[in-house]
CSV table of C-alpha atoms in Angstrom, one decimal:
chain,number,residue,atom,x,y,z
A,1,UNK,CA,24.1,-1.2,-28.0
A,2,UNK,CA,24.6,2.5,-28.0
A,3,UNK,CA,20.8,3.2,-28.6
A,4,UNK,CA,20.1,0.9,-26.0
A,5,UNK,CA,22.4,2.7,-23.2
A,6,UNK,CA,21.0,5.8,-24.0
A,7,UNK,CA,17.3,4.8,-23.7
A,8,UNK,CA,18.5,3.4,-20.4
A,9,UNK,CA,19.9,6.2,-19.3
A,10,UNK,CA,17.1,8.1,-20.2
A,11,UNK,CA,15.0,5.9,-18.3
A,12,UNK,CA,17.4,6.1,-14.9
A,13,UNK,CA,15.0,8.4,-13.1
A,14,UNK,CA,16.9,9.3,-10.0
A,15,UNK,CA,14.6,8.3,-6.4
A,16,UNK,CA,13.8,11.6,-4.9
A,17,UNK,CA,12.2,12.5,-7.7
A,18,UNK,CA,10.3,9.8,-8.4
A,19,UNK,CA,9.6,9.6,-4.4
A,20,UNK,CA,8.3,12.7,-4.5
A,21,UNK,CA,5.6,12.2,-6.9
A,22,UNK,CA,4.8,8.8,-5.7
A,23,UNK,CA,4.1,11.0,-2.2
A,24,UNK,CA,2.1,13.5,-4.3
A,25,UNK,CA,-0.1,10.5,-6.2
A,26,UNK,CA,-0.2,8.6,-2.4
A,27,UNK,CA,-2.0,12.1,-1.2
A,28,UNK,CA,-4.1,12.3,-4.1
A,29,UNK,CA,-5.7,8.8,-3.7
A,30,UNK,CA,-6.3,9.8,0.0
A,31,UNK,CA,-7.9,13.0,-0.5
A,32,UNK,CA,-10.4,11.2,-3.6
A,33,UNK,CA,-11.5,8.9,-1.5
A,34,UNK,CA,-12.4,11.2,1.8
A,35,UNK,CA,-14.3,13.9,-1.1
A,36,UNK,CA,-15.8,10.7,-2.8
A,37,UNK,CA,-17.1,9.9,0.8
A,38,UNK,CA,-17.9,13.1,2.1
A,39,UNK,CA,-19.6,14.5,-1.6
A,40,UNK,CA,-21.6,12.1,-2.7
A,41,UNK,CA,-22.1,9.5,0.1
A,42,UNK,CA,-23.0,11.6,2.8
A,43,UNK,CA,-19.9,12.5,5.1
A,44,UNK,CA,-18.8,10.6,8.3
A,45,UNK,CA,-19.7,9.3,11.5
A,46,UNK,CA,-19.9,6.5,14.5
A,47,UNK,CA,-23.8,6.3,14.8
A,48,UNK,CA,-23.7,3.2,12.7
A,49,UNK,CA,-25.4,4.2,9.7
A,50,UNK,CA,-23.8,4.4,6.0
A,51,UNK,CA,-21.7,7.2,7.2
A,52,UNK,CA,-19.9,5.1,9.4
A,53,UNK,CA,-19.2,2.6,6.5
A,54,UNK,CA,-17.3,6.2,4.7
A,55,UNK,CA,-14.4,5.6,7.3
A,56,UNK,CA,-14.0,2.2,5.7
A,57,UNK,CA,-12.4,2.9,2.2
A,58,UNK,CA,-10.9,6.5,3.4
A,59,UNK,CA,-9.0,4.2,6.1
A,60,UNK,CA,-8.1,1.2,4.0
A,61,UNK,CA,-7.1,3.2,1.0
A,62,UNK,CA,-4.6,5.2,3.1
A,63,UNK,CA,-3.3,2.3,5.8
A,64,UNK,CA,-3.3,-0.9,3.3
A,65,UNK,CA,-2.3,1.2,0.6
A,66,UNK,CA,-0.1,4.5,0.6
A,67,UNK,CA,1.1,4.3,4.2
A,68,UNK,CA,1.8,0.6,3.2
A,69,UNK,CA,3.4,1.9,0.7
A,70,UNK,CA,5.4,4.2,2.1
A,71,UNK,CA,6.9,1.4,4.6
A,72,UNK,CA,7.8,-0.4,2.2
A,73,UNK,CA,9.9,1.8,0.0
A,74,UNK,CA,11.8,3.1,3.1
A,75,UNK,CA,14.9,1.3,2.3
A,76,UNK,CA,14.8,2.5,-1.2
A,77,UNK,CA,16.2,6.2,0.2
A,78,UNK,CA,19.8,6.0,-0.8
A,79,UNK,CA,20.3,7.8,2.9
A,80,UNK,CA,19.5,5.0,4.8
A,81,UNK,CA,21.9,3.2,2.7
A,82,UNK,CA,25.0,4.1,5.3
A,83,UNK,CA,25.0,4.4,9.0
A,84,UNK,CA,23.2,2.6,11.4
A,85,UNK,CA,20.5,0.5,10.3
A,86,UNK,CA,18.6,0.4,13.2
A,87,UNK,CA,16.5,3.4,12.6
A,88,UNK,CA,15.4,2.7,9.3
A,89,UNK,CA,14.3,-0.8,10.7
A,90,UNK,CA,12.1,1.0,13.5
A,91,UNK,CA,10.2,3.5,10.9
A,92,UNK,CA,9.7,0.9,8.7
A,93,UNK,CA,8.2,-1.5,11.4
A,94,UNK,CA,6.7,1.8,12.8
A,95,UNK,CA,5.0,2.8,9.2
A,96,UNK,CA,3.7,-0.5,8.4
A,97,UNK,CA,2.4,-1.0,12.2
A,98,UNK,CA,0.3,2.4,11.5
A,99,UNK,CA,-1.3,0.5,8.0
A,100,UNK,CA,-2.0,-2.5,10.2
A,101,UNK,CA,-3.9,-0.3,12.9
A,102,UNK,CA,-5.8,1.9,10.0
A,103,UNK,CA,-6.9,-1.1,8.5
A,104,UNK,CA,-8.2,-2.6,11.7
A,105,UNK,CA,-10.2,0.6,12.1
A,106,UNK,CA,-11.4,0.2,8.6
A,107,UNK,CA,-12.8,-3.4,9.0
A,108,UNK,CA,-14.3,-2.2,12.3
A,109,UNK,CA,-16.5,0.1,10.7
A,110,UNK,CA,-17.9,-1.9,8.0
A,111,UNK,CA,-18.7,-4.6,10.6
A,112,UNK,CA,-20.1,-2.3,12.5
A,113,UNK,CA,-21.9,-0.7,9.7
A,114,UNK,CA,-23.2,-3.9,8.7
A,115,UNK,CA,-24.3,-5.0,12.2
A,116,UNK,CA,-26.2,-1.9,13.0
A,117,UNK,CA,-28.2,-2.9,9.8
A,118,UNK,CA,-28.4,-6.3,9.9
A,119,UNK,CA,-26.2,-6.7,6.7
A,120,UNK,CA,-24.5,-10.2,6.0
A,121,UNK,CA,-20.6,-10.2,6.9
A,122,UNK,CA,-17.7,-12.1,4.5
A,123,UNK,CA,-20.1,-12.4,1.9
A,124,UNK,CA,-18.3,-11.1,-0.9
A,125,UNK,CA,-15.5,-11.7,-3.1
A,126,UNK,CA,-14.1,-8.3,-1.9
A,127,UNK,CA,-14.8,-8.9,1.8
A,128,UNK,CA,-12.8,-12.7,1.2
A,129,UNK,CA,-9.8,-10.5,-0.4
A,130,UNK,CA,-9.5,-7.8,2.6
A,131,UNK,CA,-10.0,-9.3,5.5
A,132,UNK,CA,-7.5,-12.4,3.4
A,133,UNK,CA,-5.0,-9.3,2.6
A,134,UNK,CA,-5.5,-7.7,6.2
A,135,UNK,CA,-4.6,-11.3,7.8
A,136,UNK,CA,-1.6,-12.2,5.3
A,137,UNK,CA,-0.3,-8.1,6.7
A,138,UNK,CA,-0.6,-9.3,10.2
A,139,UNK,CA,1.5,-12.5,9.7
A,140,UNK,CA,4.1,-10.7,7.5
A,141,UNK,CA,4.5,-7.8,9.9
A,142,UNK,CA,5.1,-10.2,13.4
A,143,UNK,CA,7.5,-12.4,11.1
A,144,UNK,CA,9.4,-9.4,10.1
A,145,UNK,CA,9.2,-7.9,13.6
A,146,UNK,CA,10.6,-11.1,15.1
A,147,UNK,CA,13.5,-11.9,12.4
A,148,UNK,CA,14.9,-8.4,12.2
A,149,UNK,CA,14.1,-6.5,15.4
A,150,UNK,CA,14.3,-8.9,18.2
A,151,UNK,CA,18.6,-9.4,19.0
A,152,UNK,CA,18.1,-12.7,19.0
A,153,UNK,CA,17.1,-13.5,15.9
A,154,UNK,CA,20.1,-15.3,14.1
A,155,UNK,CA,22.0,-14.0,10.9
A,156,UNK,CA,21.5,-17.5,9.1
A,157,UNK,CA,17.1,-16.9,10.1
A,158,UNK,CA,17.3,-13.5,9.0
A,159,UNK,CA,19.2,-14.3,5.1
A,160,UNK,CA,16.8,-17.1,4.8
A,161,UNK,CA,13.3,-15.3,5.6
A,162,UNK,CA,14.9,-11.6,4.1
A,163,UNK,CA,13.8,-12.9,0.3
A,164,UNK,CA,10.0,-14.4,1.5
A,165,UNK,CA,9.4,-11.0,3.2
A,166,UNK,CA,10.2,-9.2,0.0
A,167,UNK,CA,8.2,-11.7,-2.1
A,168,UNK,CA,4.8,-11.1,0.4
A,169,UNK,CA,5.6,-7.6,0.9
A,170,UNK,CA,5.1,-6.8,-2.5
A,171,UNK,CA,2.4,-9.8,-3.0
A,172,UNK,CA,0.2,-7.9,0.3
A,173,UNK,CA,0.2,-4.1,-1.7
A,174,UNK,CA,-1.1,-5.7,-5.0
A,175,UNK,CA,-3.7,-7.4,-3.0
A,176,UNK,CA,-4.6,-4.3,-1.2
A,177,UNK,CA,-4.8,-2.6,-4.3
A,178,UNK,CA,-6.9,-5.6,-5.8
A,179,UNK,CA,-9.2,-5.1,-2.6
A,180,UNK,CA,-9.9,-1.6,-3.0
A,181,UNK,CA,-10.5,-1.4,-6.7
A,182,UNK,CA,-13.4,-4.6,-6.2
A,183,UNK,CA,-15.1,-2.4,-2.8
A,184,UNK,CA,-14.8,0.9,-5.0
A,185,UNK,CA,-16.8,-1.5,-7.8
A,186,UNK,CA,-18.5,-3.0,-5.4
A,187,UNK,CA,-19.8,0.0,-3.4
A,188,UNK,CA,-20.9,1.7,-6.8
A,189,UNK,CA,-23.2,-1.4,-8.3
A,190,UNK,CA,-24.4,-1.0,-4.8
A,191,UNK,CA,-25.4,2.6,-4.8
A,192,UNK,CA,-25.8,3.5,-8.6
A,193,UNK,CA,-29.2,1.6,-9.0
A,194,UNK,CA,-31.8,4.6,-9.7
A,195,UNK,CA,-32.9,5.2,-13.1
A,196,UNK,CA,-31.1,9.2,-13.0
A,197,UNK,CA,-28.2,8.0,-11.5
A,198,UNK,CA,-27.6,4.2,-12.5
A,199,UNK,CA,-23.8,3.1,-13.0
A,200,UNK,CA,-24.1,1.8,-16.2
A,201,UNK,CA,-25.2,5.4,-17.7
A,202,UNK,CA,-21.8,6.4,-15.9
A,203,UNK,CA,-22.7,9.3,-14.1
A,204,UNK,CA,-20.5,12.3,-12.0
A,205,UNK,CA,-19.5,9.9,-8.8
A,206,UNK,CA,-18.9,6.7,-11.4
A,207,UNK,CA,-16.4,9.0,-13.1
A,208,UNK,CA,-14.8,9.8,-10.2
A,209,UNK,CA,-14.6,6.6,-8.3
A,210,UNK,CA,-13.6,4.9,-11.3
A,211,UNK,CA,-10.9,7.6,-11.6
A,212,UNK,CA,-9.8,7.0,-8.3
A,213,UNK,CA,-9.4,3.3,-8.0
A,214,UNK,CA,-7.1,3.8,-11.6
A,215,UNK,CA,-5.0,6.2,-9.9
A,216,UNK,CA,-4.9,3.7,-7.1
A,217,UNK,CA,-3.7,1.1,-9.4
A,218,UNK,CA,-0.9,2.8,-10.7
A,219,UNK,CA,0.5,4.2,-7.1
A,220,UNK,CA,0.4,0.4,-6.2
A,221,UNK,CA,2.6,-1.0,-10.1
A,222,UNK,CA,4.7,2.2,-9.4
A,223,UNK,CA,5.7,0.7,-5.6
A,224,UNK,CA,5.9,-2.4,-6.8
A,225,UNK,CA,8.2,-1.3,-9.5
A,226,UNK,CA,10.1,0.9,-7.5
A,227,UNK,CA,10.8,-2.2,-5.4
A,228,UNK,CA,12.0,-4.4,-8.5
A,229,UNK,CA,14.5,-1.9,-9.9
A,230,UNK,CA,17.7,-2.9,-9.0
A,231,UNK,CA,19.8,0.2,-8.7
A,232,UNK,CA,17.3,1.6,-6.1
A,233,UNK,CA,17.9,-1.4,-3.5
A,234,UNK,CA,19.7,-1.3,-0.4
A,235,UNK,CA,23.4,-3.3,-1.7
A,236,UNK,CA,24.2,-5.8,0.9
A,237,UNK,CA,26.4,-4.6,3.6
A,238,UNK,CA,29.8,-7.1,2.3
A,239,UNK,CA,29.3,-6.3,-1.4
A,240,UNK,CA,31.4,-3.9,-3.5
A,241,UNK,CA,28.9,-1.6,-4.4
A,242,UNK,CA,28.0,-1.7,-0.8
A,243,UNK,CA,31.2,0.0,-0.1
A,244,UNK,CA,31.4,2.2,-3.2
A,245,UNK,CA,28.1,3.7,-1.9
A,246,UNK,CA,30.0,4.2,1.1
A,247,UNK,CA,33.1,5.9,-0.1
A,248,UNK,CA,30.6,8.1,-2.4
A,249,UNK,CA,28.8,9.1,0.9
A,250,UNK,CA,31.9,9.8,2.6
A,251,UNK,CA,31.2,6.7,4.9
């Protein structure tokens, strides 16, 4: 019993901390994904060409995922755990409303990227799983907007729906993550064809991509994770730790 409190306790990593590097991991997957675009696939641009299709993953890796993310582990800042709760509500709603508009912008350009060359739309398993992903995100955000932000939402709505928006919130970033690790695949079996350069002999951008949709995968398990731990949730306003947190925050 002793050995296992202590390998708990060694395991207790204290939020800011581990925040701070999820931030750092969050920034890293962003800036991959804008130097995979703009080294080896050409840059950006609007005229419609293959260079508009860059915006695509630069945009859904940093709405659907780290800015998703970020939204979601808002109430997992032991700050917000006294005071009003109003705020916190409002730059949650307001983070995951700025994923939801990034990854609008992202499906715009591959439709319009595909379009302007006469490319198939919703063909692919990956193209099924975003758009699927970016739909479910749409639902989950107007449901949560209209049981904990409008006043007239009742307490009895808002304790039965609290425990479904957890459940999907946490569903939605794994499929995100699940969606941008098949288009990273996807866009490399597409690319990597030549003899030099073909993805099977795992060249320079394979590495890389490959890197970046593993360091993807663990931003989205450490979210996930951070989500699940129990002594980093928000205690319920009438519980005892509730108002220990309180009295240790001087509230």
């Amino acid at each position: 019993r002793r050995c296992h409190r202590r390998s708990t306790a060694m395991l207790d990593v204290p939020f800011p901390p581990f925040c701070a590097f999820l931030a750092a991991l969050g920034l890293l997957c962003v800036a991959m994904t804008g130097t995979w675009c703009q080294h080896w696939r050409g840059g950006f641009s609007l005229d419609g060409s293959s260079r508009t299709f860059n915006w695509h993953p630069v945009l859904m890796v940093t709405g659907l995922v780290v800015l998703y993310g970020a939204a979601a582990l808002v109430y997992r800042i032991p700050t917000t755990w006294s005071g009003p709760k109003l705020p916190w509500k409002v730059l949650h709603a307001g983070l995951a409303l700025g994923a939801f508009v990034l990854s609008v912008l992202g499906l715009a350009a591959v439709f319009r990227f595909h379009n302007s060359q006469g490319t198939p739309n919703m063909y692919s398993l990956h193209s099924w799983m975003g758009l699927g992903t970016v739909l479910l995100f749409s639902c989950q955000w107007a449901a949560g907007f209209g049981a904990f932000l409008l006043p007239w939402a009742p307490a009895w709505l808002r304790a039965l729906y609290k425990p479904i928006h957890v459940f999907f919130g946490s569903a939605i970033l794994m499929l995100s993550v699940a969606s941008c690790a098949s288009g990273i695949n996807e866009k490399l079996f597409f690319s990597l064809k030549n003899g030099t350069t073909a993805y099977k002999l795992l060249p320079a951008e394979a590495v890389f991509a490959n890197t970046l949709g593993l360091l993807i995968l663990i931003f989205g398990v450490l979210v996930v994770g951070a989500l699940a731990r129990p002594s980093w949730k928000r205690p319920d306003s009438d519980s005892l730790g509730s108002r220990q947190v309180r009295d240790a925050l001087g509230g």
